[in-house]
Amino acid sequence: MSATVSPTTTRRWPVVADGQYEGSRIPSRVPTILDVPAELRDSEDVLQVNFGPNHPSTHGVLRLIVDLHGEEVVGVEAVIGYLHTGFEKSMESKTYWKDVTFPERIDYVGYQNNELVFVLAVEKLLELEVPTKAKWMRMLLCELNRIHSHLVFLGTSALELGAISMFWYCFRERETILDLFELVTGQRMHTRYFQIGGLAEDIPQGFYPECRKFVELMPRALDDYKGILDRNEIWLERTQGVGVLSADDAIALGQTGPNLRASGVDWDLRRDQPYLHYDQVDFHVPVYPNGDVYDRYRVRMDEMAASTNIVRQCLDKLERMDAMPWIADDRKVVLPPREELHTSMESLIHHFKIVTEGFRVPEGEIYVAVESPRGESGCYLVSDGGPKPWRIHFRAPSFAALEATATCLENTLVADLIAVVGSLDAVMGDTDR
Amino acid sequence: MSDWARVPGYVSHRDGPEMPTVTIEAGRIREACEHARDELGFNVCVDVVATDYLGWGGKGVSGYIGTASGRDLMRPMTQGLQALPELKPKRFSVSYHLLALQQGAPRARLQCWVDEGEHVPSVVEVWPTCDWHEREQYDLMGIVFDEHPNLERLLMPEDWEGHPLRKDYPIGGEPVRFSDEQ
């Protein structure tokens, strides 16, 4: 075993370096609305424009009501809810093991992480111990998923600023990741591979060598992306100093994840509140101080490199765990192995009971959070002791990210609006749930 | 972080597996939040969530949604969980999940209880992020937050009737547009 440095020991406190607090400048009484200044309110030069809900660069169905004074953005209000599907209500009417399919569809780009947070919440209420192999595999898939999510962010937001080739390069690597998901789970997206208690199936033969190939390929791909963008004059002009969010504002507006770290706040749940085996891997948490679009891009680029590194460390562990169990051995919660159904009456009964009635989860309320590609993804779960959740609520990082649009868009031009909205990396499924 | 009794409006607290739950009088939640932010260092409000406990401890029926008279899974039986759930003081709980950006990532849940028609003070001025969180809970659960600067529906259409996440709101009960019945 190689010497692992626990990332928490190398961490610096406090979360924000001195001199980076510049005081809050949230512009209006309603923090999520940028009000038109009083002197312009009755002016005929102010034009109100609907941006969305069907604009391609809103990554879904975000609607922004923008007040324009010439090219300047003087007022903004974000309108959400066009993708509200009532996941929370639907999940209340299904048993826990059927509910696993729902959270993935909430944040449909960072699906493994959302699946993880729900499964962790139920396991915590059940006080169920998960085998170590399942934990490492969950980490591996979550990190692959983080890379996948950041690739979608990078490809689409560069595309919107005119760098079309970036899109093709990013989606080339994204295909490789989706192929890996297909190899493990049979599905490219919405994999439903995490089961309450562990994994749905054992890790198939041939996954490790394929994943190794990806780990070797990814650093070179990142160099390619940097080659295209990092010295690209147009990219730098359009991202540097645009859509600034100060550290103070980011904390006040509940930002998490890459958006928070790009504002100079050194905070990552994987390191500061470790779950799974994140305390046993060594990884770098990128932090940049300026809070502009360019820094949000740099944080995500560095995170892809860090995630590749974590995937490599997970592979090192997993390759030596071949014969180990991948799901907990608790017949009241976990489905019995398929082959036992033909020979064992007890297994058949357990299978029948879990599938038809579900298993009961002890009474209680719980909040579990993980670091998803977009920030803190949380699951609040209330159980009354029955087989269905009494109340389930997801803390969506995209929801909080979009609350910052008004503050970010102060003193910007209409062309920057697309860069800023893209850089916040909100997924509308996650926002509206 | 242990001196919860000094929080304004303190009623009780209990420790949980992930964070302590501190019950606060509903009318003083804003003072309590200010205290938590300024004195206890909880600088982020992660989430605001309301829960409807109407029918709590009643029948728990599994299976197809339409079979309300199906087998009661909550009845104490020979296997499974024996105890019926503990009764709640009022119909709705409103929980504020707080996080301090400090070593150890301390978290806390401030919770207050309200009945139908009772209001909760808004905490938007304490944490601006609560703007949308409170609007969402108003929209889906019908909790009214006093002095919220812009308390309107957020996720549902403006002219929607009812609050969908309440327990007395039926699932699948809304009319389908352009269907044969209309």
XYZ file of C-alpha atoms in Angstrom:
615
model
C 0.000 0.000 0.000
C 1.397 3.353 -0.940
C 1.655 6.001 1.733
C -1.545 8.005 1.634
C -1.571 11.547 2.907
C -4.847 12.465 4.480
C -5.928 15.658 2.722
C -7.407 17.100 5.902
C -4.001 17.358 7.550
C -2.620 19.591 4.824
C -5.546 21.983 4.918
C -5.220 25.648 5.781
C -7.641 27.594 7.983
C -9.658 29.795 7.904
C -11.541 29.069 4.687
C -10.994 32.532 3.229
C -7.531 34.079 3.037
C -7.039 37.514 4.611
C -7.927 40.490 2.486
C -10.399 38.653 0.317
C -13.496 39.745 2.149
C -14.665 42.864 0.440
C -18.034 43.137 2.083
C -21.331 42.121 0.667
C -22.644 44.027 -2.329
C -25.882 42.171 -2.978
C -27.606 44.793 -5.063
C -31.234 44.914 -4.025
C -33.748 44.248 -1.310
C -34.744 40.978 -2.917
C -31.396 39.196 -3.167
C -32.275 37.258 -6.301
C -33.562 40.197 -8.350
C -31.453 42.966 -9.851
C -33.642 46.088 -9.759
C -33.512 48.674 -12.525
C -31.895 51.827 -11.040
C -34.410 54.547 -10.108
C -33.127 57.070 -12.666
C -33.679 54.601 -15.506
C -37.006 53.242 -14.373
C -39.191 55.501 -16.514
C -36.728 55.818 -19.353
C -37.851 54.733 -22.791
C -34.369 53.437 -23.515
C -34.811 50.463 -21.221
C -35.912 47.396 -23.098
C -37.259 44.329 -21.357
C -36.217 41.101 -23.050
C -37.136 37.505 -22.342
C -34.068 35.318 -22.341
C -35.440 31.803 -22.487
C -37.134 29.595 -21.416
C -36.127 27.988 -24.690
C -32.757 29.576 -25.291
C -30.051 26.973 -26.039
C -27.466 28.526 -23.742
C -29.687 28.261 -20.679
C -28.920 24.519 -20.550
C -32.533 23.643 -20.106
C -35.483 25.857 -19.427
C -34.259 28.807 -17.421
C -36.051 32.069 -18.134
C -34.349 35.363 -17.408
C -36.303 38.593 -17.645
C -33.574 41.034 -18.575
C -33.812 44.834 -18.636
C -31.381 46.256 -21.158
C -30.156 49.809 -21.419
C -28.355 49.697 -24.706
C -26.019 46.772 -24.277
C -25.865 47.053 -20.499
C -27.802 44.703 -18.285
C -29.583 46.925 -15.735
C -32.157 44.506 -14.355
C -32.518 40.729 -14.087
C -35.026 38.360 -12.643
C -34.643 34.601 -12.952
C -37.844 32.613 -13.366
C -37.598 28.903 -12.695
C -40.036 26.047 -12.385
C -40.473 25.083 -16.032
C -38.980 21.674 -15.322
C -40.732 21.060 -12.014
C -41.747 17.422 -12.022
C -42.677 16.826 -8.398
C -39.957 14.278 -7.656
C -40.336 14.807 -3.922
C -44.065 14.076 -4.028
C -43.617 11.041 -6.278
C -40.954 9.576 -4.041
C -43.275 9.723 -1.030
C -45.564 7.230 -2.740
C -42.902 4.637 -3.615
C -40.984 2.232 -1.432
C -37.349 3.030 -0.723
C -35.816 0.557 -3.113
C -37.957 1.843 -5.959
C -37.079 5.428 -5.053
C -33.432 4.911 -5.978
C -34.267 5.619 -9.612
C -35.653 9.086 -8.895
C -32.710 11.128 -7.551
C -30.594 10.379 -10.617
C -33.121 12.071 -12.824
C -33.129 15.199 -10.669
C -29.602 16.262 -11.570
C -29.371 14.466 -14.884
C -25.738 15.382 -15.494
C -24.364 14.521 -12.050
C -26.563 11.483 -11.593
C -24.269 9.124 -9.658
C -23.723 11.737 -6.962
C -27.435 12.322 -6.480
C -28.056 8.612 -6.312
C -25.296 8.372 -3.728
C -26.733 11.011 -1.429
C -30.125 9.305 -1.291
C -28.628 5.876 -0.701
C -26.360 7.249 2.033
C -29.308 8.903 3.786
C -31.334 5.673 3.876
C -28.304 3.663 4.992
C -27.664 6.113 7.801
C -31.223 5.766 9.108
C -30.963 1.989 8.808
C -27.502 2.045 10.451
C -26.432 -0.322 7.710
C -22.725 -0.972 7.226
C -21.658 -0.999 3.584
C -18.803 -3.268 2.419
C -15.568 -1.461 1.746
C -15.423 -2.609 -1.883
C -18.773 -0.947 -2.545
C -17.512 2.278 -0.983
C -14.442 2.389 -3.199
C -16.486 1.612 -6.288
C -19.002 4.322 -5.406
C -16.158 6.784 -5.073
C -14.709 5.750 -8.399
C -18.002 6.145 -10.229
C -18.770 9.456 -8.528
C -15.423 10.863 -9.612
C -15.920 9.635 -13.185
C -19.296 11.305 -13.023
C -17.718 14.531 -11.808
C -15.369 14.517 -14.792
C -18.338 13.798 -17.046
C -20.282 16.700 -15.597
C -17.391 19.135 -15.893
C -16.826 18.024 -19.496
C -20.431 18.855 -20.308
C -19.967 22.226 -18.604
C -16.733 22.958 -20.443
C -17.965 21.835 -23.848
C -21.243 23.704 -23.754
C -20.028 26.917 -22.139
C -17.094 27.160 -24.563
C -19.468 26.437 -27.429
C -21.641 29.350 -26.366
C -18.647 31.673 -26.452
C -17.786 30.532 -29.961
C -15.219 27.787 -29.364
C -17.073 25.088 -31.259
C -14.197 22.635 -31.414
C -14.075 22.431 -27.613
C -17.494 20.862 -27.688
C -16.360 17.995 -29.900
C -13.213 17.332 -27.888
C -15.116 17.330 -24.576
C -17.830 15.078 -25.851
C -15.208 12.683 -27.207
C -13.908 12.068 -23.673
C -17.441 12.106 -22.307
C -18.271 9.201 -24.630
C -15.415 7.226 -23.117
C -16.840 7.779 -19.644
C -20.339 6.822 -20.754
C -18.895 3.656 -22.303
C -17.336 2.843 -18.939
C -20.693 3.342 -17.227
C -22.302 1.085 -19.798
C -19.670 -1.558 -19.177
C -20.325 -1.584 -15.431
C -24.031 -0.958 -15.190
C -25.580 -1.620 -18.582
C -26.719 1.987 -18.853
C -24.958 5.063 -20.116
C -26.925 7.524 -18.003
C -29.189 7.067 -14.965
C -27.373 3.890 -14.110
C -29.144 2.851 -10.894
C -26.051 0.978 -9.874
C -25.951 2.020 -6.225
C -28.239 -0.123 -4.155
C -29.188 0.464 -0.542
C -26.491 -1.616 1.158
C -23.888 -1.503 -1.595
C -23.909 -2.071 -5.344
C -26.535 -3.715 -7.531
C -24.063 -6.119 -9.173
C -20.458 -7.142 -8.850
C -17.940 -5.127 -10.872
C -17.629 -6.925 -14.237
C -14.477 -8.439 -15.680
C -12.629 -6.092 -17.969
C -13.668 -2.886 -16.254
C -10.341 -2.184 -14.571
C -8.162 -2.302 -17.721
C -10.655 -0.105 -19.604
C -10.774 2.375 -16.750
C -6.947 2.388 -16.589
C -6.878 3.367 -20.250
C -9.155 6.287 -19.477
C -7.002 7.378 -16.541
C -3.973 7.428 -18.854
C -5.880 9.309 -21.549
C -7.503 12.013 -19.449
C -4.407 14.091 -18.485
C -3.461 14.352 -22.172
C -6.996 15.388 -23.050
C -6.849 18.090 -20.373
C -3.640 19.370 -21.937
C -5.471 19.544 -25.265
C -8.263 21.633 -23.748
C -5.796 23.966 -22.107
C -3.968 24.271 -25.411
C -7.160 25.448 -27.057
C -8.388 27.812 -24.356
C -5.711 28.979 -21.952
C -3.937 31.315 -24.372
C -6.959 32.007 -26.532
C -7.351 35.780 -26.610
C -11.111 35.698 -27.247
C -11.734 33.216 -24.433
C -9.680 35.257 -21.959
C -11.303 38.545 -22.952
C -14.754 37.143 -22.522
C -14.178 35.373 -19.211
C -11.658 37.343 -17.149
C -13.211 39.855 -14.768
C -16.727 38.989 -15.918
C -19.546 38.042 -13.532
C -17.591 38.616 -10.340
C -18.874 37.088 -7.118
C -16.965 38.036 -3.966
C -16.239 35.498 -1.246
C -18.633 37.284 1.077
C -21.474 37.257 -1.410
C -20.855 33.648 -2.326
C -21.202 32.580 1.315
C -24.243 34.797 1.897
C -25.925 33.434 -1.207
C -25.306 29.840 -0.143
C -22.966 28.980 -3.008
C -21.189 25.641 -2.777
C -18.790 23.607 -4.825
C -16.768 25.027 -7.732
C -18.612 28.376 -7.655
C -17.607 28.866 -4.024
C -14.017 27.753 -4.561
C -13.662 30.115 -7.521
C -14.511 32.958 -5.130
C -11.554 32.128 -2.930
C -13.311 30.026 -0.307
C -11.355 26.902 0.486
C -14.178 24.459 1.143
C -14.782 20.955 -0.147
C -16.994 18.433 1.648
C -14.915 15.534 0.362
C -12.029 16.819 2.449
C -13.741 18.805 5.216
C -16.526 16.364 6.056
C -15.314 13.125 4.461
C -17.773 10.419 3.482
C -17.092 7.020 1.883
C -13.282 6.651 1.884
C -12.361 10.184 0.854
C -10.209 10.485 3.977
C -7.952 7.761 2.572
C -7.132 9.304 -0.779
C -4.852 12.176 -1.575
C -6.191 14.902 -3.795
C -5.785 18.579 -4.455
C -8.652 21.017 -3.902
C -8.258 23.920 -6.346
C -9.116 27.402 -5.052
C -8.907 30.610 -7.088
C -9.435 34.085 -5.679
C -11.139 36.248 -8.314
C -14.681 34.870 -8.469
C -15.047 35.542 -12.187
C -16.063 33.284 -15.055
C -12.434 32.483 -15.810
C -11.771 31.247 -12.268
C -14.861 29.075 -12.318
C -13.481 27.535 -15.502
C -10.038 27.039 -13.918
C -11.475 25.402 -10.796
C -13.347 22.877 -12.904
C -10.314 22.159 -15.089
C -8.188 21.459 -12.024
C -10.940 19.381 -10.489
C -10.979 17.117 -13.514
C -7.273 16.448 -12.980
C -7.868 15.845 -9.251
C -10.749 13.480 -9.977
C -8.639 11.511 -12.449
C -6.109 11.154 -9.681
C -8.765 9.858 -7.260
C -10.007 7.374 -9.883
C -6.458 6.040 -10.180
C -6.187 5.590 -6.405
C -9.578 3.846 -6.290
C -8.438 1.466 -9.034
C -5.310 0.614 -7.066
C -7.505 -0.406 -4.134
C -10.233 -2.156 -6.084
C -7.944 -4.337 -8.157
C -6.992 -6.180 -4.990
C -10.580 -6.720 -3.792
C -11.754 -9.234 -6.348
C -13.460 -11.818 -4.153
C -14.849 -9.389 -1.604
C -18.568 -8.725 -1.109
C -20.107 -5.776 -2.908
C -23.348 -5.561 -0.947
C -24.224 -5.813 2.742
C -25.373 -9.169 4.055
C -28.665 -8.086 5.622
C -31.557 -10.106 4.292
C -34.170 -7.741 5.701
C -32.961 -4.968 3.405
C -30.911 -6.436 0.584
C -32.360 -8.694 -2.107
C -31.059 -12.278 -1.806
C -28.730 -13.591 -4.531
C -30.649 -14.642 -7.598
C -29.460 -18.264 -7.615
C -30.792 -18.869 -4.097
C -34.350 -18.194 -5.195
C -34.579 -21.631 -6.811
C -33.405 -23.579 -3.786
C -34.210 -21.648 -0.612
C -37.698 -20.944 0.676
C -36.462 -18.197 3.038
C -34.731 -16.368 0.219
C -37.859 -16.519 -1.888
C -39.924 -15.055 0.953
C -37.416 -12.286 1.594
C -37.294 -11.453 -2.068
C -41.073 -11.337 -2.273
C -41.444 -9.185 0.840
C -38.802 -6.659 -0.203
C -40.168 -6.346 -3.722
C -43.854 -6.073 -2.831
C -43.864 -4.244 0.514
C -40.382 -2.845 0.724
C -38.304 -2.820 3.872
C -38.999 -0.629 6.876
C -36.684 2.172 7.837
C -36.576 3.233 11.513
C -38.350 6.422 12.493
C -36.209 9.551 12.355
C -35.086 12.513 10.329
C -31.734 12.878 8.673
C -29.796 15.249 6.438
C -26.874 13.892 4.452
C -24.712 15.966 2.111
C -22.146 15.028 -0.509
C -19.958 17.123 -2.775
C -21.613 16.732 -6.155
C -20.067 18.266 -9.308
C -22.156 21.379 -8.641
C -21.596 21.664 -4.901
C -23.353 20.482 -1.794
C -26.060 18.057 -2.790
C -28.130 17.178 0.242
C -30.925 14.781 1.057
C -33.332 15.434 3.925
C -35.308 12.353 4.784
C -38.081 11.821 7.348
C -39.187 8.277 8.058
C -42.196 7.237 10.129
C -40.958 3.681 10.425
C -42.778 2.470 7.348
C -41.566 1.261 3.966
C -42.009 4.604 2.208
C -40.359 7.948 3.002
C -42.662 10.316 4.852
C -40.945 13.386 3.465
C -37.970 13.650 1.198
C -36.302 16.840 0.105
C -33.240 17.445 -2.001
C -30.949 20.368 -1.368
C -30.066 21.258 -4.944
C -26.761 23.035 -5.579
C -28.016 24.421 -8.915
C -30.943 26.035 -7.128
C -28.540 27.991 -4.940
C -26.232 28.734 -7.881
C -28.997 30.456 -9.824
C -29.759 32.671 -6.831
C -26.423 34.337 -7.551
C -27.312 35.384 -11.121
C -28.543 38.837 -10.086
C -25.389 39.632 -8.113
C -23.092 38.254 -10.828
C -24.821 40.200 -13.572
C -24.384 43.616 -12.014
C -22.462 45.932 -14.408
C -22.325 43.435 -17.258
C -23.139 43.555 -20.937
C -25.732 41.401 -22.608
C -23.074 39.259 -24.272
C -21.574 38.449 -20.862
C -24.889 37.181 -19.650
C -24.416 33.950 -21.570
C -20.912 33.493 -20.217
C -22.073 34.101 -16.643
C -25.106 31.827 -16.741
C -22.987 29.089 -18.330
C -20.272 29.469 -15.707
C -22.669 28.957 -12.795
C -23.265 25.489 -14.279
C -26.866 25.077 -13.169
C -28.775 22.026 -14.309
C -32.430 22.884 -14.577
C -33.625 19.431 -13.523
C -31.720 19.939 -10.296
C -33.049 23.467 -9.829
C -36.708 22.676 -10.357
C -36.907 19.079 -9.149
C -21.487 24.588 19.904
C -23.135 22.937 22.866
C -24.714 25.856 24.646
C -28.028 25.678 22.868
C -30.071 26.946 25.827
C -28.707 30.460 25.174
C -30.296 30.612 21.724
C -33.304 33.003 21.772
C -36.598 31.140 21.810
C -34.953 27.862 22.794
C -37.420 25.057 23.569
C -35.455 21.826 23.511
C -32.704 20.027 21.678
C -31.680 16.488 20.886
C -28.578 15.059 19.271
C -28.876 13.156 16.039
C -26.522 10.930 14.084
C -25.480 13.775 11.781
C -26.369 17.037 13.594
C -28.273 18.280 16.659
C -31.886 19.374 16.225
C -32.740 22.504 18.196
C -36.408 23.345 18.579
C -37.155 27.077 18.608
C -40.398 28.993 19.233
C -41.797 29.787 15.794
C -42.097 33.522 16.482
C -38.437 33.913 17.442
C -36.772 31.908 14.685
C -35.269 35.042 13.173
C -33.547 36.045 16.404
C -32.363 32.477 16.831
C -30.904 32.466 13.311
C -29.119 35.761 13.938
C -27.673 34.341 17.129
C -26.563 31.184 15.325
C -24.877 33.215 12.604
C -23.180 35.843 14.755
C -22.445 34.041 18.023
C -22.138 30.410 16.987
C -20.474 30.895 13.597
C -23.001 29.166 11.352
C -22.304 31.311 8.313
C -24.173 29.258 5.711
C -27.833 28.344 5.663
C -27.770 25.292 3.461
C -31.446 24.599 3.178
C -34.919 25.414 4.472
C -37.389 22.574 4.396
C -40.926 22.162 5.706
C -42.582 18.853 6.503
C -46.290 18.117 6.756
C -47.128 15.676 9.554
C -50.841 15.385 8.798
C -51.828 11.774 9.392
C -48.511 10.947 11.061
C -48.736 7.623 12.862
C -51.737 6.508 10.817
C -51.997 3.648 8.384
C -49.013 2.949 6.188
C -50.098 1.208 3.053
C -47.685 -0.225 0.556
C -48.297 -1.258 -3.004
C -50.342 0.388 -5.701
C -51.292 4.021 -5.001
C -54.983 3.395 -5.599
C -55.464 0.849 -2.826
C -55.988 3.073 0.206
C -57.587 0.213 2.082
C -54.708 -2.179 1.439
C -52.738 -3.985 4.069
C -51.693 -1.735 6.960
C -47.924 -1.970 7.211
C -47.689 0.274 10.247
C -49.607 -2.073 12.564
C -47.257 -3.511 15.210
C -46.586 -7.056 14.085
C -44.494 -10.020 14.964
C -41.647 -8.921 12.706
C -40.302 -5.564 11.742
C -40.604 -2.443 13.818
C -42.904 -2.594 16.797
C -43.280 0.976 17.947
C -45.659 3.493 16.485
C -44.035 6.843 15.670
C -43.779 9.526 18.286
C -46.492 12.181 18.001
C -45.549 15.655 16.777
C -46.472 18.930 18.543
C -48.060 20.619 15.504
C -48.861 19.909 11.887
C -45.859 21.457 10.116
C -42.201 21.554 10.985
C -39.868 24.062 9.367
C -36.199 23.080 9.521
C -33.203 25.307 8.818
C -30.059 23.340 8.068
C -27.036 25.372 9.071
C -23.386 24.824 8.314
C -20.285 26.523 9.695
C -17.317 26.779 7.346
C -14.892 25.680 10.048
C -12.821 22.706 11.000
C -15.020 19.636 11.444
C -17.855 21.166 9.408
C -20.280 21.635 12.337
C -23.916 21.515 11.343
C -27.172 22.167 13.173
C -30.845 21.981 12.439
C -33.032 24.735 13.866
C -36.625 23.631 13.840
C -39.912 25.308 14.612
C -43.482 24.015 14.617
C -46.572 25.698 13.192
C -50.176 24.807 12.560
C -52.258 25.729 9.542
C -52.641 29.529 9.449
C -49.639 30.305 11.663
C -46.772 32.308 10.199
C -42.998 32.120 10.527
C -40.698 35.175 10.418
C -38.556 35.327 7.316
C -34.775 34.970 7.659
C -33.875 36.447 4.262
C -32.115 39.343 5.955
C -29.970 36.935 7.932
C -29.040 34.747 4.978
C -29.958 36.128 1.523
C -29.918 32.589 0.127
C -33.147 31.872 2.023
C -35.069 33.999 -0.509
C -35.761 31.130 -2.874
C -35.721 28.432 -0.204
C -38.567 30.158 1.659
C -40.461 30.824 -1.547
C -40.190 27.158 -2.459
C -41.583 26.068 0.902
C -44.381 28.621 0.605
C -45.183 27.368 -2.880
C -45.118 23.642 -2.221
C -46.115 23.469 1.445
C -48.049 26.689 2.088
C -45.912 28.007 4.945
C -46.212 31.812 5.102
C -42.997 33.667 5.928
C -43.685 37.118 7.382
C -41.685 40.056 6.015
C -40.305 38.067 3.112
C -39.602 40.719 0.445
C -41.104 38.777 -2.439
C -43.223 35.846 -1.259
C -44.628 34.423 -4.492
C -44.873 31.018 -6.038
C -41.539 29.799 -7.342
C -41.832 26.372 -8.946
C -45.544 26.056 -9.637
C -47.376 28.417 -12.017
C -48.539 31.706 -10.470
C -52.224 30.783 -10.689
C -51.862 27.312 -9.201
C -54.280 26.344 -6.461
C -53.174 24.394 -3.433
C -49.783 23.337 -2.137
C -48.715 20.066 -3.737
C -46.422 18.662 -1.063
C -49.105 18.715 1.625
C -50.359 15.321 2.657
C -53.973 16.198 1.839
C -53.059 17.083 -1.745
C -53.716 14.012 -3.899
C -51.106 12.625 -6.220
C -52.312 12.427 -9.795
C -55.306 14.602 -8.907
C -54.686 17.506 -11.244
C -56.639 17.769 -14.510
C -54.738 16.883 -17.674
C -54.940 19.580 -20.312
C -56.170 18.673 -23.785
C -57.363 15.280 -22.586
C -60.703 13.864 -23.722
C -62.500 14.935 -20.555
C -62.016 18.645 -21.227
